[in-house]
Amino acid sequence: MKVSVLVPVYGVENYIGQCAESLFSQSFQDIEYIFVDDSTPDRSIEVLLEVLSRHPSRQPQVRIIRQDRNRGLGAARLKALQNATSEYVMHVDSDDDLPIDAVEKLYQRITETGADVEDGGYAETCNGEVIRTFMPAKMGKERYLKRMLCQNIVSNRIWGRIYRRSLFTENQVFPVEGIDYSEDFCVVPRLLLHAQRAWIDDVVYLYRNDNSGSYTHQRSEKNMLSMFRAQALVNEHFQNNDPEGIYSTALQIGTVNAYREAVRNGAPLARADEVIGYVPRGIMPRLCMALLRSRCPMSLFNIVYLAWRRLYVWFLK
């Protein structure tokens, strides 16, 4: 098969039917489907099999791998990737959908460009209605990656893209078990550092924002720890693979943002220190961290921090 579609499954019995229907109805035929059952406690797998029974031609292309226990989103993505055999891979969340020609368009474009990562546009949906559409950022890799590392400027989503599978294996960049919140950020910037990126102006992914049980909608202490671990892993990777420090300022802006999220969500800064081990370098990083540690009003901190971030992004080439 030419493309492996990788899908983690946990607690999505209300959504996976629609997701699976969109996957099995793809216009592109050479697809390997890998579903990882993360010991889901509901009927998700039964619903998946019911949909598959209506697509007999797809049945030989489907593998369902069961985790021995609930290991989390990071572990499920890793398991799926480890079992993929195609030259290209796509990650799909089991509560989202694909337009019928998504795989075909992404595959055609990535083979035309010779890129390692091909971005597509995506639509955000709520109750079955499209509420917003986002096209991929059109800019060179360095500028794009710096914006991603700053956080909250361009999307670090792992879905809505197609990847050359060797990009993961040759650079030893994989999802990490235990990093379930910020798991996209844990992987995508590290991949892009080594990648040639291209894009296509077509909606290739339908992202559901009305699943309140998804990781995106949760801000628990466990998820804050996951975010800290993701930031630490990204920082370490760039320190080891960016000897000229091209991305160092962007990394600092993003790391300060992780501390800002800790304060906003009541997580102890000492825990962030323990996991991230961040030492601010430069006037603005030191000022921002001093303001956070002094427990000044968040409104004052945001004025300083966001001004620093805006100026940095403004002057990016």
Short mmCIF file of C-alpha atoms in Angstrom, two decimals:
data_model
loop_
_atom_site.label_atom_id
_atom_site.label_comp_id
_atom_site.label_asym_id
_atom_site.label_seq_id
_atom_site.Cartn_x
_atom_site.Cartn_y
_atom_site.Cartn_z
CA MET A 1 0.00 0.00 0.00
CA LYS A 2 1.11 3.55 -0.67
CA VAL A 3 -0.39 5.35 2.35
CA SER A 4 -0.92 4.19 5.94
CA VAL A 5 -3.76 5.93 7.78
CA LEU A 6 -3.12 5.75 11.53
CA VAL A 7 -6.05 6.05 13.97
CA PRO A 8 -5.97 5.83 17.79
CA VAL A 9 -9.26 4.63 19.30
CA TYR A 10 -10.49 5.36 22.81
CA GLY A 11 -13.93 6.39 24.06
CA VAL A 12 -15.29 7.52 20.70
CA GLU A 13 -18.30 5.29 20.08
CA ASN A 14 -20.40 8.37 19.29
CA TYR A 15 -17.98 9.58 16.62
CA ILE A 16 -15.98 6.71 15.15
CA GLY A 17 -18.77 5.53 12.88
CA GLN A 18 -18.73 8.76 10.92
CA CYS A 19 -14.93 8.85 10.99
CA ALA A 20 -14.60 5.27 9.69
CA GLU A 21 -17.17 5.87 6.96
CA SER A 22 -15.12 8.81 5.71
CA LEU A 23 -11.93 6.73 5.78
CA PHE A 24 -13.29 3.66 4.00
CA SER A 25 -15.02 5.83 1.37
CA GLN A 26 -11.80 7.48 0.23
CA SER A 27 -11.37 7.80 -3.54
CA PHE A 28 -7.76 6.67 -3.15
CA GLN A 29 -7.53 2.88 -3.07
CA ASP A 30 -3.98 2.00 -1.95
CA ILE A 31 -4.49 2.62 1.77
CA GLU A 32 -3.43 0.60 4.77
CA TYR A 33 -5.64 1.36 7.78
CA ILE A 34 -4.17 0.84 11.25
CA PHE A 35 -6.52 1.33 14.20
CA VAL A 36 -5.03 1.10 17.70
CA ASP A 37 -7.60 0.06 20.28
CA ASP A 38 -6.26 1.69 23.43
CA SER A 39 -8.37 -0.65 25.59
CA THR A 40 -11.42 1.48 24.93
CA PRO A 41 -14.17 0.80 27.53
CA ASP A 42 -17.08 1.47 25.17
CA ARG A 43 -18.43 0.11 21.87
CA SER A 44 -15.98 1.99 19.66
CA ILE A 45 -14.48 -1.14 18.08
CA GLU A 46 -17.89 -2.71 17.56
CA VAL A 47 -19.07 0.40 15.75
CA LEU A 48 -15.89 0.40 13.67
CA LEU A 49 -16.47 -3.22 12.65
CA GLU A 50 -20.09 -2.49 11.77
CA VAL A 51 -18.96 0.23 9.36
CA LEU A 52 -16.20 -1.98 7.95
CA SER A 53 -18.75 -4.72 7.19
CA ARG A 54 -20.33 -2.33 4.69
CA HIS A 55 -17.00 -1.90 2.87
CA PRO A 56 -15.88 -5.44 2.00
CA SER A 57 -13.18 -4.25 -0.41
CA ARG A 58 -11.47 -2.43 2.45
CA GLN A 59 -11.48 -5.34 4.89
CA PRO A 60 -8.11 -6.81 3.78
CA GLN A 61 -6.56 -3.36 4.21
CA VAL A 62 -7.56 -2.96 7.87
CA ARG A 63 -5.61 -3.94 10.98
CA ILE A 64 -6.90 -3.42 14.51
CA ILE A 65 -4.19 -3.57 17.16
CA ARG A 66 -5.27 -3.82 20.80
CA GLN A 67 -3.18 -2.33 23.57
CA ASP A 68 -2.92 -4.53 26.68
CA ARG A 69 -4.16 -1.60 28.77
CA ASN A 70 -5.06 2.04 28.31
CA ARG A 71 -1.66 3.56 27.57
CA GLY A 72 -2.73 6.98 26.30
CA LEU A 73 -2.76 8.88 23.03
CA GLY A 74 1.01 9.18 22.66
CA ALA A 75 1.48 5.43 23.02
CA ALA A 76 -1.37 4.69 20.60
CA ARG A 77 0.09 6.96 17.93
CA LEU A 78 3.50 5.35 18.46
CA LYS A 79 2.08 1.83 18.15
CA ALA A 80 0.29 2.73 14.92
CA LEU A 81 3.43 4.27 13.44
CA GLN A 82 5.56 1.27 14.43
CA ASN A 83 3.18 -1.01 12.56
CA ALA A 84 2.88 1.11 9.41
CA THR A 85 4.44 -0.32 6.25
CA SER A 86 3.62 2.28 3.58
CA GLU A 87 5.98 4.92 2.24
CA TYR A 88 3.66 7.68 3.47
CA VAL A 89 1.60 8.03 6.65
CA MET A 90 -1.31 10.15 7.82
CA HIS A 91 -2.58 10.60 11.38
CA VAL A 92 -6.34 10.84 11.87
CA ASP A 93 -8.14 11.29 15.18
CA SER A 94 -11.09 8.94 15.56
CA ASP A 95 -13.58 11.71 16.29
CA ASP A 96 -12.73 13.60 13.09
CA ASP A 97 -13.47 13.00 9.39
CA LEU A 98 -11.77 13.26 6.01
CA PRO A 99 -13.30 14.63 2.81
CA ILE A 100 -13.67 11.82 0.30
CA ASP A 101 -10.68 12.87 -1.82
CA ALA A 102 -8.32 13.90 1.01
CA VAL A 103 -5.82 11.05 0.76
CA GLU A 104 -5.77 11.21 -3.03
CA LYS A 105 -5.03 14.93 -3.10
CA LEU A 106 -2.32 14.77 -0.45
CA TYR A 107 -0.63 11.75 -2.00
CA GLN A 108 -0.68 13.24 -5.48
CA ARG A 109 0.78 16.51 -4.25
CA ILE A 110 3.55 15.04 -2.08
CA THR A 111 4.71 12.77 -4.89
CA GLU A 112 4.71 15.74 -7.29
CA THR A 113 6.72 18.00 -4.98
CA GLY A 114 9.05 15.39 -3.50
CA ALA A 115 8.45 16.97 -0.09
CA ASP A 116 8.74 15.15 3.22
CA VAL A 117 5.63 16.80 4.67
CA GLU A 118 2.62 18.02 2.72
CA ASP A 119 0.18 20.34 4.48
CA GLY A 120 -3.46 20.71 3.58
CA GLY A 121 -6.22 22.98 4.73
CA TYR A 122 -8.77 21.96 7.34
CA ALA A 123 -12.26 22.91 8.41
CA GLU A 124 -13.43 23.18 11.99
CA THR A 125 -16.88 21.68 12.50
CA CYS A 126 -19.48 21.81 15.24
CA ASN A 127 -22.65 19.68 15.23
CA GLY A 128 -21.94 18.72 11.63
CA GLU A 129 -21.62 22.29 10.39
CA VAL A 130 -18.43 23.93 9.13
CA ILE A 131 -17.79 27.01 11.24
CA ARG A 132 -14.28 28.00 10.10
CA THR A 133 -11.81 27.02 7.40
CA PHE A 134 -8.04 27.30 7.66
CA MET A 135 -5.56 27.14 4.80
CA PRO A 136 -1.91 26.15 5.35
CA ALA A 137 0.64 28.89 5.98
CA LYS A 138 2.55 29.77 2.82
CA MET A 139 6.11 30.58 3.87
CA GLY A 140 9.58 29.12 3.99
CA LYS A 141 10.45 26.44 6.53
CA GLU A 142 12.58 28.55 8.87
CA ARG A 143 10.00 31.31 9.21
CA TYR A 144 7.17 28.79 9.59
CA LEU A 145 9.00 26.68 12.17
CA LYS A 146 9.96 29.71 14.24
CA ARG A 147 6.31 30.73 14.40
CA MET A 148 5.34 27.22 15.44
CA LEU A 149 7.93 27.13 18.22
CA CYS A 150 6.60 30.45 19.56
CA GLN A 151 3.24 28.70 20.11
CA ASN A 152 -0.27 29.90 19.25
CA ILE A 153 0.68 31.48 15.92
CA VAL A 154 0.59 28.61 13.42
CA SER A 155 -0.93 25.21 14.09
CA ASN A 156 1.31 22.39 15.29
CA ARG A 157 -1.36 19.78 14.49
CA ILE A 158 -0.12 16.32 13.55
CA TRP A 159 -3.27 15.63 11.49
CA GLY A 160 -4.23 17.20 8.18
CA ARG A 161 -0.79 16.45 6.75
CA ILE A 162 0.87 13.54 4.96
CA TYR A 163 4.40 12.51 5.91
CA ARG A 164 7.13 10.44 4.37
CA ARG A 165 7.42 7.61 6.90
CA SER A 166 11.22 7.60 6.73
CA LEU A 167 11.17 11.15 8.14
CA PHE A 168 10.23 9.61 11.49
CA THR A 169 12.56 6.64 11.38
CA GLU A 170 15.68 8.30 9.98
CA ASN A 171 15.55 11.14 12.51
CA GLN A 172 14.28 9.04 15.44
CA VAL A 173 11.32 11.35 15.99
CA PHE A 174 8.31 9.50 17.39
CA PRO A 175 5.26 10.11 19.57
CA VAL A 176 6.07 9.47 23.22
CA GLU A 177 4.11 7.32 25.64
CA GLY A 178 2.82 9.49 28.47
CA ILE A 179 2.74 12.68 26.39
CA ASP A 180 -0.96 12.75 25.59
CA TYR A 181 -1.62 16.49 25.86
CA SER A 182 0.60 18.58 23.53
CA GLU A 183 1.46 15.32 21.78
CA ASP A 184 1.25 17.08 18.41
CA PHE A 185 3.74 19.73 19.52
CA CYS A 186 5.98 16.98 20.86
CA VAL A 187 6.35 15.54 17.34
CA VAL A 188 5.69 18.05 14.56
CA PRO A 189 8.37 20.73 15.21
CA ARG A 190 11.02 18.03 15.63
CA LEU A 191 10.01 16.52 12.30
CA LEU A 192 9.90 19.82 10.47
CA LEU A 193 13.45 20.66 11.51
CA HIS A 194 14.58 17.84 9.21
CA ALA A 195 11.90 18.15 6.53
CA GLN A 196 11.16 19.75 3.22
CA ARG A 197 7.62 21.10 3.51
CA ALA A 198 5.04 21.86 0.83
CA TRP A 199 1.31 22.62 0.92
CA ILE A 200 -1.94 22.33 -0.97
CA ASP A 201 -4.87 24.76 -0.87
CA ASP A 202 -7.58 22.15 -0.38
CA VAL A 203 -9.50 21.18 2.74
CA VAL A 204 -8.27 17.66 3.55
CA TYR A 205 -9.42 17.33 7.16
CA LEU A 206 -12.59 18.00 9.14
CA TYR A 207 -11.75 18.75 12.77
CA ARG A 208 -14.55 18.31 15.30
CA ASN A 209 -14.55 20.89 18.13
CA ASP A 210 -17.68 19.64 19.92
CA ASN A 211 -16.16 16.57 21.60
CA SER A 212 -15.74 17.82 25.17
CA GLY A 213 -13.90 14.63 26.10
CA SER A 214 -10.96 15.24 23.78
CA TYR A 215 -7.53 16.15 25.16
CA THR A 216 -7.77 19.57 23.52
CA HIS A 217 -10.59 20.53 25.90
CA GLN A 218 -8.87 19.42 29.11
CA ARG A 219 -6.50 21.32 31.42
CA SER A 220 -5.79 18.91 34.27
CA GLU A 221 -2.57 18.80 36.28
CA LYS A 222 -1.68 15.61 34.42
CA ASN A 223 -2.07 17.40 31.10
CA MET A 224 0.04 20.32 32.27
CA LEU A 225 2.79 17.83 33.12
CA SER A 226 2.41 16.34 29.66
CA MET A 227 2.79 19.82 28.15
CA PHE A 228 5.96 20.42 30.18
CA ARG A 229 7.42 17.12 29.00
CA ALA A 230 6.61 17.97 25.38
CA GLN A 231 8.30 21.36 25.70
CA ALA A 232 11.37 19.81 27.32
CA LEU A 233 11.65 17.22 24.56
CA VAL A 234 11.38 19.83 21.80
CA ASN A 235 13.94 22.06 23.53
CA GLU A 236 16.39 19.18 23.83
CA HIS A 237 15.97 18.15 20.21
CA PHE A 238 16.67 21.64 18.91
CA GLN A 239 19.63 22.11 21.23
CA ASN A 240 21.12 18.92 19.80
CA ASN A 241 20.26 19.60 16.15
CA ASP A 242 20.43 23.39 15.80
CA PRO A 243 24.08 24.16 16.67
CA GLU A 244 23.87 27.70 15.28
CA GLY A 245 20.92 28.55 17.51
CA ILE A 246 18.74 29.66 14.62
CA TYR A 247 15.60 28.77 16.57
CA SER A 248 16.78 29.67 20.08
CA THR A 249 14.69 32.84 20.53
CA ALA A 250 11.55 31.15 19.23
CA LEU A 251 12.16 28.28 21.65
CA GLN A 252 12.45 30.71 24.55
CA ILE A 253 9.21 32.43 23.59
CA GLY A 254 7.48 29.06 23.43
CA THR A 255 8.97 27.90 26.71
CA VAL A 256 7.83 31.04 28.51
CA ASN A 257 4.39 30.34 27.09
CA ALA A 258 4.46 26.91 28.77
CA TYR A 259 5.15 28.63 32.10
CA ARG A 260 2.35 31.10 31.35
CA GLU A 261 -0.05 28.18 30.81
CA ALA A 262 1.10 26.71 34.12
CA VAL A 263 0.18 29.91 35.96
CA ARG A 264 -3.12 30.26 34.12
CA ASN A 265 -4.11 26.71 35.04
CA GLY A 266 -2.86 26.68 38.62
CA ALA A 267 0.06 24.30 38.05
CA PRO A 268 3.10 24.92 40.27
CA LEU A 269 6.03 26.62 38.55
CA ALA A 270 8.35 24.40 40.56
CA ARG A 271 6.97 21.42 38.63
CA ALA A 272 7.62 23.20 35.34
CA ASP A 273 11.15 23.97 36.51
CA GLU A 274 11.70 20.35 37.41
CA VAL A 275 10.55 19.02 34.03
CA ILE A 276 11.65 21.72 31.61
CA GLY A 277 14.76 22.96 33.39
CA TYR A 278 14.51 26.32 31.65
CA VAL A 279 17.22 28.94 32.18
CA PRO A 280 16.18 32.24 30.55
CA ARG A 281 18.83 33.96 28.45
CA GLY A 282 18.47 37.59 27.46
CA ILE A 283 16.65 40.61 28.82
CA MET A 284 13.12 39.78 27.68
CA PRO A 285 13.11 36.12 28.77
CA ARG A 286 14.47 37.11 32.20
CA LEU A 287 11.93 39.92 32.56
CA CYS A 288 9.01 37.68 31.60
CA MET A 289 10.05 34.92 33.98
CA ALA A 290 10.61 37.42 36.79
CA LEU A 291 7.09 38.78 36.27
CA LEU A 292 5.60 35.28 36.34
CA ARG A 293 7.46 34.34 39.51
CA SER A 294 6.49 37.59 41.21
CA ARG A 295 2.83 36.70 40.70
CA CYS A 296 2.11 40.01 39.07
CA PRO A 297 -1.32 40.39 37.44
CA MET A 298 -1.54 38.19 34.34
CA SER A 299 -2.78 41.20 32.39
CA LEU A 300 0.55 43.00 33.02
CA PHE A 301 2.57 39.91 32.15
CA ASN A 302 0.62 39.49 28.90
CA ILE A 303 1.36 43.06 27.84
CA VAL A 304 5.09 42.45 28.16
CA TYR A 305 5.16 38.89 26.85
CA LEU A 306 2.87 39.44 23.87
CA ALA A 307 4.73 42.62 22.88
CA TRP A 308 7.99 40.63 22.86
CA ARG A 309 6.42 37.86 20.80
CA ARG A 310 4.77 40.23 18.33
CA LEU A 311 8.01 42.14 17.74
CA TYR A 312 9.92 38.91 17.17
CA VAL A 313 7.34 37.62 14.69
CA TRP A 314 7.11 41.00 13.00
CA PHE A 315 10.81 40.97 12.15
CA LEU A 316 10.95 37.36 10.97
CA LYS A 317 12.22 37.04 7.42
#
